[in-house]
Amino acid sequence: MDLLLVGAGHTHLHLVRQPEQLVTAGYRVRLLSPPTFHYSGVASAAAIGDISPGLGQIDVAALATNSGVRHYSGVLAGINLDERYAIADDGTELAFDVICFNIGSVTAPGSMEVDASVLRVKPLSNLSTLQERLRGPLPVSGSLVTVVGGGSSGLELAAHLATRPDVAQVHLLEAGSHLGPDLPQGARRRVERLLSSRGVRVRTNCEVMHLAETSTRCADGTVIGHDLAVLATGLEAPSLVTHLGLGDHDGIPVRATLQHRDYDHVYAAGDCAHFLPHPLTKIGVHGVRQGPVLQASLLARVRGDPLPTYVPQTRALSVLDLGAGLGLAVRGRRWWLGRSALMLKRWIDRRWLRQYGAG
Ligand SMILES: Cc1cc2nc3c(=O)[nH]c(=O)nc-3n(C[C@H](O)[C@H](O)[C@H](O)COP(=O)(O)OP(=O)(O)OC[C@H]3O[C@@H](n4cnc5c(N)ncnc54)[C@H](O)[C@@H]3O)c2cc1C
């Protein structure tokens, strides 16, 4: 039975690292993905140069080769669900009996007009060009950077950028009435104080209409100049999902079994999936926890057993990396900000990365 894994996100990495049970059950496991995976947990620190960029990258091609999974380097371009074959961007046709998607997300600009020069935080391969962009032909007095979006990634990046000696000023613009809408109120206030102490100019209730190469225009007519703009306005499924007719910008609609709403042989996990039982935040932890569920489901379908379901945790620990050695740890309404929070994050991230030969 041909199993085609599309994308080497968190869920598929779990399967690729240990495909033995799937192979024993009768699957021929194949993976279509770019050769390198960029890990989001250390993405801000790597982009800014706090840690070496290599620490957050997994060599997917080597991982697959070492575990006997046939890897096709590239991205999916098309699919024929009736005849059950996928088409890679180089034209290679890959037959499948079961296909699984774990292709992540992209930055969602909403109705904003965004110039091509703007740095979008996702895919993370974009973010890894940040240092290069800051070293470009920018003023020696330090560059002006505008970050649009006051959610987790916008906060991380604004806080990090403000610590760089070659950045003269950071503007952080948020359309809502406050930053970090998912943070407990006390944590939010603490982060606001930190940003202020680092000289970040925060503007809330600021809806950006046009993000151009050298300026930002807000709905109230304000224009803010910059040398570099970073778009961090939240995540949505890649346009490929809509293009393939499998879903929309919310993602590929899946049941609790991670199977497509309409097709039993199509699975999706992580950010590219729209989990129908209830909405899930686009965070890596779901992709990680869905790995064992997807694996068990693939084994159960061969045996004719009932398929397992994904039950999301009600409260998960998340830690923001705020630069200069500080982290903000949040679990439910509990939080703490300090060096120990970042040390905990680094420990969790490295432990996860090491399983895949990185970190
Ligand atoms: C700056 C930043 C920091 C973040 N920090 C955290 C954090 O600390 N903790 C956390 O939980 N979440 C964090 N997130 C969110 C996190 O990035 C996502 O929720 C997580 O990466 C989703 O995992 P995934 O496995 O679904 O997809 P991804 O990790 O995005 O992996 C998808 C893979 O599929 C590949 N792919 C894409 N398109 C195709 C295609 N057409 N064909 C084949 N392959 C394809 C991609 O190259 C990628 O390697 C952060 C996000 C950002 C932007």
Short mmCIF file of C-alpha atoms and ligand atoms in Angstrom, two decimals:
data_model
loop_
_atom_site.label_atom_id
_atom_site.label_comp_id
_atom_site.label_asym_id
_atom_site.label_seq_id
_atom_site.Cartn_x
_atom_site.Cartn_y
_atom_site.Cartn_z
CA MET A 1 0.00 0.00 0.00
CA ASP A 2 1.46 3.37 -1.05
CA LEU A 3 1.54 6.01 1.68
CA LEU A 4 2.49 9.48 0.47
CA LEU A 5 3.47 12.04 3.09
CA VAL A 6 3.34 15.59 1.73
CA GLY A 7 5.39 18.12 3.74
CA ALA A 8 7.80 17.34 6.56
CA GLY A 9 6.06 19.27 9.34
CA HIS A 10 6.10 18.17 12.99
CA THR A 11 3.60 15.32 12.47
CA HIS A 12 5.32 13.71 9.51
CA LEU A 13 8.77 14.03 11.07
CA HIS A 14 7.50 11.64 13.77
CA LEU A 15 6.51 9.09 11.12
CA VAL A 16 9.66 9.54 9.04
CA ARG A 17 11.92 9.01 12.06
CA GLN A 18 10.33 5.65 12.88
CA PRO A 19 8.58 4.14 9.88
CA GLU A 20 9.25 0.49 10.86
CA GLN A 21 5.75 -0.31 12.12
CA LEU A 22 4.16 1.23 9.04
CA VAL A 23 6.48 -0.75 6.76
CA THR A 24 5.76 -3.97 8.66
CA ALA A 25 2.02 -3.27 8.29
CA GLY A 26 2.48 -3.18 4.50
CA TYR A 27 3.02 0.50 3.68
CA ARG A 28 5.56 1.78 1.19
CA VAL A 29 6.32 5.15 2.83
CA ARG A 30 7.33 8.06 0.60
CA LEU A 31 7.86 11.71 1.49
CA LEU A 32 7.57 14.76 -0.76
CA SER A 33 9.03 17.84 0.93
CA PRO A 34 11.73 20.49 0.79
CA PRO A 35 15.06 19.05 2.05
CA THR A 36 15.22 21.27 5.17
CA PHE A 37 12.74 21.85 8.00
CA HIS A 38 12.89 25.18 9.91
CA TYR A 39 11.79 24.84 13.54
CA SER A 40 9.62 27.72 14.79
CA GLY A 41 10.53 27.36 18.48
CA VAL A 42 13.93 28.92 17.82
CA ALA A 43 13.01 30.83 14.64
CA SER A 44 13.09 34.35 16.13
CA ALA A 45 16.39 33.73 17.94
CA ALA A 46 17.96 32.20 14.81
CA ALA A 47 16.65 34.98 12.55
CA ILE A 48 18.07 37.68 14.80
CA GLY A 49 21.41 35.87 15.32
CA ASP A 50 21.05 34.99 19.03
CA ILE A 51 21.70 31.35 18.13
CA SER A 52 23.28 29.76 15.07
CA PRO A 53 20.69 29.34 12.26
CA GLY A 54 21.72 25.69 11.84
CA LEU A 55 20.45 24.86 15.36
CA GLY A 56 16.84 25.14 14.25
CA GLN A 57 17.12 23.27 10.97
CA ILE A 58 16.45 19.59 10.42
CA ASP A 59 18.04 17.82 7.46
CA VAL A 60 14.89 16.06 6.29
CA ALA A 61 16.57 14.38 3.34
CA ALA A 62 19.18 12.76 5.61
CA LEU A 63 16.55 11.78 8.21
CA ALA A 64 14.48 10.04 5.53
CA THR A 65 17.48 8.30 3.97
CA ASN A 66 18.65 7.04 7.38
CA SER A 67 15.26 5.56 8.19
CA GLY A 68 14.69 4.02 4.75
CA VAL A 69 11.93 6.42 3.65
CA ARG A 70 12.15 7.44 -0.01
CA HIS A 71 12.42 11.23 -0.11
CA TYR A 72 11.41 13.35 -3.09
CA SER A 73 12.83 16.84 -2.74
CA GLY A 74 10.27 19.42 -3.85
CA VAL A 75 6.76 20.61 -3.16
CA LEU A 76 3.36 19.38 -4.20
CA ALA A 77 1.91 21.13 -7.23
CA GLY A 78 -1.19 19.07 -8.11
CA ILE A 79 -3.28 16.05 -7.21
CA ASN A 80 -5.71 13.66 -8.88
CA LEU A 81 -7.89 12.27 -6.10
CA ASP A 82 -9.88 9.91 -8.36
CA GLU A 83 -6.85 8.26 -9.89
CA ARG A 84 -4.87 8.70 -6.70
CA TYR A 85 -1.66 10.33 -7.80
CA ALA A 86 0.11 13.52 -6.78
CA ILE A 87 2.27 15.75 -8.95
CA ALA A 88 5.44 17.35 -7.61
CA ASP A 89 6.67 20.74 -8.82
CA ASP A 90 9.23 19.04 -11.09
CA GLY A 91 6.42 17.05 -12.77
CA THR A 92 7.11 13.73 -10.99
CA GLU A 93 3.91 11.72 -10.51
CA LEU A 94 3.59 9.86 -7.23
CA ALA A 95 0.87 7.25 -6.84
CA PHE A 96 -0.78 6.78 -3.45
CA ASP A 97 -3.41 4.73 -1.69
CA VAL A 98 -3.34 7.01 1.32
CA ILE A 99 -2.09 10.61 1.29
CA CYS A 100 -1.30 12.81 4.32
CA PHE A 101 -0.73 16.56 4.33
CA ASN A 102 1.47 18.38 6.84
CA ILE A 103 2.47 21.46 4.86
CA GLY A 104 2.19 24.12 7.55
CA SER A 105 0.92 27.66 7.13
CA VAL A 106 1.72 31.06 5.64
CA THR A 107 1.34 34.60 6.94
CA ALA A 108 -2.21 35.90 6.50
CA PRO A 109 -2.27 39.53 5.29
CA GLY A 110 -6.09 39.82 5.43
CA SER A 111 -7.28 42.70 3.25
CA MET A 112 -3.99 44.63 3.61
CA GLU A 113 -2.09 45.57 0.49
CA VAL A 114 1.42 44.18 0.98
CA ASP A 115 4.49 44.97 -1.14
CA ALA A 116 6.62 42.03 -2.29
CA SER A 117 9.64 43.45 -0.39
CA VAL A 118 7.92 42.96 2.99
CA LEU A 119 9.33 40.13 5.10
CA ARG A 120 6.60 37.65 5.95
CA VAL A 121 7.31 35.58 9.08
CA LYS A 122 5.99 32.38 7.49
CA PRO A 123 7.14 30.27 5.74
CA LEU A 124 10.04 30.34 8.21
CA SER A 125 12.56 30.09 5.37
CA ASN A 126 11.63 33.78 4.73
CA LEU A 127 12.39 34.76 8.30
CA SER A 128 15.89 33.29 8.06
CA THR A 129 16.76 36.12 5.64
CA LEU A 130 16.16 38.79 8.32
CA GLN A 131 19.82 39.36 9.26
CA GLU A 132 20.80 39.58 5.60
CA ARG A 133 18.05 42.18 5.07
CA LEU A 134 19.26 44.18 8.07
CA ARG A 135 22.81 44.16 6.74
CA GLY A 136 21.68 45.41 3.32
CA PRO A 137 22.14 48.99 2.09
CA LEU A 138 20.54 50.47 5.22
CA PRO A 139 21.45 53.71 7.06
CA VAL A 140 24.57 53.49 9.25
CA SER A 141 22.65 55.30 11.97
CA GLY A 142 20.56 52.13 12.33
CA SER A 143 17.48 51.01 10.50
CA LEU A 144 13.82 51.75 11.15
CA VAL A 145 11.77 48.57 11.34
CA THR A 146 7.99 48.24 11.37
CA VAL A 147 6.46 45.02 12.68
CA VAL A 148 2.78 44.58 11.84
CA GLY A 149 0.85 42.24 14.14
CA GLY A 150 0.92 42.16 17.94
CA GLY A 151 0.40 38.42 18.41
CA SER A 152 3.05 35.94 19.60
CA SER A 153 5.40 36.15 16.61
CA GLY A 154 5.07 39.94 16.27
CA LEU A 155 5.87 40.38 19.99
CA GLU A 156 8.87 38.05 19.76
CA LEU A 157 10.28 39.80 16.72
CA ALA A 158 9.69 43.36 17.93
CA ALA A 159 11.29 42.53 21.31
CA HIS A 160 14.27 40.85 19.62
CA LEU A 161 14.77 43.54 16.98
CA ALA A 162 14.85 46.25 19.64
CA THR A 163 17.95 44.63 21.18
CA ARG A 164 20.00 44.91 17.96
CA PRO A 165 22.52 47.76 17.83
CA ASP A 166 21.92 48.19 14.08
CA VAL A 167 18.18 48.82 14.60
CA ALA A 168 17.47 52.45 15.55
CA GLN A 169 13.70 52.20 16.03
CA VAL A 170 11.03 49.51 16.07
CA HIS A 171 7.36 50.30 15.53
CA LEU A 172 4.89 47.59 16.51
CA LEU A 173 1.43 48.07 15.00
CA GLU A 174 -1.64 46.16 16.09
CA ALA A 175 -5.17 46.49 14.72
CA GLY A 176 -6.83 45.35 17.96
CA SER A 177 -7.14 47.31 21.18
CA HIS A 178 -4.20 45.53 22.84
CA LEU A 179 -1.12 43.43 22.19
CA GLY A 180 -0.98 39.67 22.86
CA PRO A 181 -4.75 39.06 22.87
CA ASP A 182 -4.19 35.47 24.07
CA LEU A 183 -2.00 36.47 27.01
CA PRO A 184 -3.25 36.82 30.60
CA GLN A 185 -3.70 40.51 31.43
CA GLY A 186 -0.77 40.66 33.88
CA ALA A 187 1.59 39.06 31.37
CA ARG A 188 0.47 41.47 28.69
CA ARG A 189 1.21 44.48 30.88
CA ARG A 190 4.63 43.05 31.77
CA VAL A 191 5.48 42.58 28.07
CA GLU A 192 4.27 46.11 27.28
CA ARG A 193 6.65 47.46 29.97
CA LEU A 194 9.50 45.41 28.54
CA LEU A 195 8.86 46.70 25.01
CA SER A 196 8.67 50.25 26.30
CA SER A 197 11.98 49.87 28.19
CA ARG A 198 13.57 48.75 24.92
CA GLY A 199 12.20 51.80 23.11
CA VAL A 200 9.63 49.96 20.95
CA ARG A 201 6.86 52.34 19.83
CA VAL A 202 3.60 50.45 20.12
CA ARG A 203 0.43 51.60 18.35
CA THR A 204 -2.77 49.66 19.00
CA ASN A 205 -6.11 50.22 17.21
CA CYS A 206 -3.93 50.79 14.18
CA GLU A 207 -5.31 49.03 11.15
CA VAL A 208 -2.68 48.89 8.43
CA MET A 209 -4.10 49.37 4.94
CA HIS A 210 -0.93 49.43 2.88
CA LEU A 211 2.44 48.00 3.80
CA ALA A 212 4.84 49.35 1.21
CA GLU A 213 8.61 49.00 0.77
CA THR A 214 9.49 52.18 2.73
CA SER A 215 6.29 53.19 4.52
CA THR A 216 3.14 51.97 6.24
CA ARG A 217 -0.24 53.64 5.77
CA CYS A 218 -2.85 53.12 8.51
CA ALA A 219 -6.63 53.45 8.20
CA ASP A 220 -6.61 56.74 10.17
CA GLY A 221 -4.26 58.24 7.55
CA THR A 222 -1.05 57.98 9.61
CA VAL A 223 2.05 57.20 7.55
CA ILE A 224 5.09 55.64 9.24
CA GLY A 225 8.40 55.38 7.39
CA HIS A 226 10.68 52.33 7.60
CA ASP A 227 13.67 50.63 6.05
CA LEU A 228 12.28 47.15 6.63
CA ALA A 229 8.74 45.90 7.32
CA VAL A 230 7.89 42.56 8.91
CA LEU A 231 4.42 41.05 8.49
CA ALA A 232 3.32 38.98 11.50
CA THR A 233 -0.46 39.14 11.23
CA GLY A 234 -1.34 35.53 12.00
CA LEU A 235 -1.30 32.31 10.05
CA GLU A 236 -3.51 30.65 7.47
CA ALA A 237 -3.32 27.55 5.26
CA PRO A 238 -1.20 27.85 2.11
CA SER A 239 -3.18 28.86 -1.01
CA LEU A 240 -2.31 25.42 -2.43
CA VAL A 241 -5.05 23.93 -0.22
CA THR A 242 -7.70 25.99 -2.03
CA HIS A 243 -6.02 25.50 -5.39
CA LEU A 244 -6.17 21.69 -4.97
CA GLY A 245 -9.86 21.89 -4.03
CA LEU A 246 -9.17 20.24 -0.66
CA GLY A 247 -10.21 23.12 1.59
CA ASP A 248 -9.80 26.87 2.00
CA HIS A 249 -7.64 29.39 3.87
CA ASP A 250 -8.76 27.83 7.17
CA GLY A 251 -7.15 24.59 6.04
CA ILE A 252 -8.06 21.07 4.98
CA PRO A 253 -11.25 20.17 6.87
CA VAL A 254 -10.58 17.11 9.02
CA ARG A 255 -12.60 15.03 11.44
CA ALA A 256 -11.29 14.05 14.89
CA THR A 257 -9.56 11.10 13.17
CA LEU A 258 -7.51 13.63 11.12
CA GLN A 259 -9.20 12.29 7.97
CA HIS A 260 -10.59 14.71 5.40
CA ARG A 261 -14.29 15.47 5.93
CA ASP A 262 -15.12 13.85 2.55
CA TYR A 263 -12.30 11.37 1.87
CA ASP A 264 -11.24 8.54 4.16
CA HIS A 265 -7.89 8.11 2.42
CA VAL A 266 -6.84 11.78 2.79
CA TYR A 267 -5.38 12.95 6.11
CA ALA A 268 -4.13 16.35 7.24
CA ALA A 269 -2.33 17.47 10.40
CA GLY A 270 -0.73 20.54 11.93
CA ASP A 271 -1.39 24.09 10.76
CA CYS A 272 -2.67 23.08 7.30
CA ALA A 273 -5.55 21.12 8.86
CA HIS A 274 -8.86 22.70 9.85
CA PHE A 275 -9.83 20.55 12.81
CA LEU A 276 -13.62 20.44 12.55
CA PRO A 277 -14.49 19.30 16.11
CA HIS A 278 -13.32 22.74 17.32
CA PRO A 279 -10.92 25.44 16.18
CA LEU A 280 -7.27 24.98 17.12
CA THR A 281 -4.67 27.72 17.47
CA LYS A 282 -1.94 27.40 14.87
CA ILE A 283 0.87 26.30 17.17
CA GLY A 284 3.45 23.55 16.73
CA VAL A 285 2.28 21.53 19.72
CA HIS A 286 -0.78 20.24 17.84
CA GLY A 287 1.38 18.99 14.97
CA VAL A 288 3.70 17.27 17.45
CA ARG A 289 0.87 15.59 19.36
CA GLN A 290 -0.87 14.52 16.16
CA GLY A 291 2.18 12.46 15.09
CA PRO A 292 1.41 9.38 17.24
CA VAL A 293 -2.34 9.68 16.43
CA LEU A 294 -1.69 9.68 12.68
CA GLN A 295 0.68 6.75 12.99
CA ALA A 296 -1.83 4.76 15.08
CA SER A 297 -4.60 5.61 12.62
CA LEU A 298 -2.60 4.38 9.63
CA LEU A 299 -1.89 1.11 11.45
CA ALA A 300 -5.51 0.70 12.59
CA ARG A 301 -6.92 1.14 9.07
CA VAL A 302 -4.76 -1.76 7.80
CA ARG A 303 -5.98 -3.99 10.64
CA GLY A 304 -9.58 -2.87 10.23
CA ASP A 305 -9.60 -1.56 13.82
CA PRO A 306 -11.52 1.56 14.93
CA LEU A 307 -9.49 4.69 14.19
CA PRO A 308 -8.08 6.74 17.08
CA THR A 309 -9.04 10.41 17.44
CA TYR A 310 -7.05 13.51 18.30
CA VAL A 311 -8.03 15.05 21.62
CA PRO A 312 -6.31 18.43 22.02
CA GLN A 313 -4.93 19.41 25.43
CA THR A 314 -7.06 22.07 27.06
CA ARG A 315 -4.04 24.02 28.34
CA ALA A 316 -0.59 23.80 26.82
CA LEU A 317 2.61 25.52 27.97
CA SER A 318 3.86 28.13 25.55
CA VAL A 319 7.01 30.18 25.96
CA LEU A 320 7.77 33.35 24.02
CA ASP A 321 11.41 34.16 23.38
CA LEU A 322 11.69 37.90 24.06
CA GLY A 323 15.40 38.26 23.32
CA ALA A 324 18.31 39.27 25.61
CA GLY A 325 17.92 35.97 27.48
CA LEU A 326 14.31 36.55 28.60
CA GLY A 327 11.30 34.32 28.06
CA LEU A 328 7.60 34.58 28.89
CA ALA A 329 6.07 31.25 29.92
CA VAL A 330 2.27 30.94 29.86
CA ARG A 331 0.02 28.04 30.81
CA GLY A 332 -3.64 28.89 31.10
CA ARG A 333 -3.84 32.03 33.29
CA ARG A 334 -0.47 31.33 34.98
CA TRP A 335 2.66 33.00 33.66
CA TRP A 336 6.18 34.10 34.50
CA LEU A 337 8.73 36.22 32.70
CA GLY A 338 12.45 35.74 33.23
CA ARG A 339 15.62 33.92 32.29
CA SER A 340 14.41 30.59 33.66
CA ALA A 341 11.42 30.68 31.27
CA LEU A 342 13.74 30.96 28.28
CA MET A 343 16.05 28.28 29.67
CA LEU A 344 13.06 25.96 29.95
CA LYS A 345 12.07 26.75 26.36
CA ARG A 346 15.59 26.09 25.07
CA TRP A 347 15.68 22.77 26.94
CA ILE A 348 12.31 21.65 25.49
CA ASP A 349 13.23 22.78 21.98
CA ARG A 350 16.69 21.16 22.00
CA ARG A 351 15.28 17.89 23.35
CA TRP A 352 12.75 17.82 20.48
CA LEU A 353 15.28 18.82 17.82
CA ARG A 354 17.86 16.24 18.95
CA GLN A 355 15.46 13.40 18.12
CA TYR A 356 15.82 14.53 14.52
CA GLY A 357 19.60 14.98 14.51
CA ALA A 358 19.50 18.79 15.00
CA GLY A 359 19.80 21.20 17.95
C1 LIG B 1 8.18 33.54 14.33
C2 LIG B 1 7.33 32.37 14.74
C3 LIG B 1 7.57 31.75 15.95
C4 LIG B 1 6.77 30.69 16.37
N1 LIG B 1 7.06 30.10 17.56
C5 LIG B 1 6.34 29.05 17.97
C6 LIG B 1 6.64 28.40 19.21
O1 LIG B 1 7.58 28.79 19.93
N2 LIG B 1 5.88 27.33 19.57
C7 LIG B 1 4.85 26.89 18.78
O2 LIG B 1 4.18 25.92 19.16
N3 LIG B 1 4.52 27.47 17.63
C8 LIG B 1 5.24 28.55 17.19
N4 LIG B 1 4.93 29.15 15.99
C9 LIG B 1 3.87 28.58 15.18
C10 LIG B 1 4.46 27.46 14.35
O3 LIG B 1 5.31 27.97 13.35
C11 LIG B 1 3.43 26.60 13.62
O4 LIG B 1 2.29 26.42 14.37
C12 LIG B 1 4.04 25.22 13.33
O5 LIG B 1 5.23 25.39 12.60
C13 LIG B 1 3.07 24.38 12.53
O6 LIG B 1 3.64 23.14 12.37
P1 LIG B 1 3.29 22.22 11.13
O7 LIG B 1 3.96 20.94 11.41
O8 LIG B 1 1.85 22.23 10.84
O9 LIG B 1 3.96 22.95 9.86
P2 LIG B 1 5.41 23.51 9.60
O10 LIG B 1 6.27 23.45 10.81
O11 LIG B 1 5.22 24.84 8.95
O12 LIG B 1 6.01 22.49 8.53
C14 LIG B 1 5.43 22.34 7.26
C15 LIG B 1 6.47 21.85 6.29
O13 LIG B 1 5.83 21.60 5.03
C16 LIG B 1 6.64 22.09 3.96
N5 LIG B 1 5.78 22.43 2.83
C17 LIG B 1 5.08 23.58 2.64
N6 LIG B 1 4.39 23.52 1.47
C18 LIG B 1 4.66 22.31 0.92
C19 LIG B 1 4.24 21.66 -0.29
N7 LIG B 1 3.40 22.23 -1.17
N8 LIG B 1 4.71 20.41 -0.56
C20 LIG B 1 5.55 19.82 0.32
N9 LIG B 1 5.99 20.38 1.47
C21 LIG B 1 5.54 21.62 1.77
C22 LIG B 1 7.35 23.31 4.57
O14 LIG B 1 8.56 23.58 3.88
C23 LIG B 1 7.56 22.88 6.03
O15 LIG B 1 8.83 22.28 6.21
C24 LIG B 1 5.71 30.22 15.56
C25 LIG B 1 5.47 30.83 14.33
C26 LIG B 1 6.25 31.90 13.93
C27 LIG B 1 5.97 32.55 12.59
#
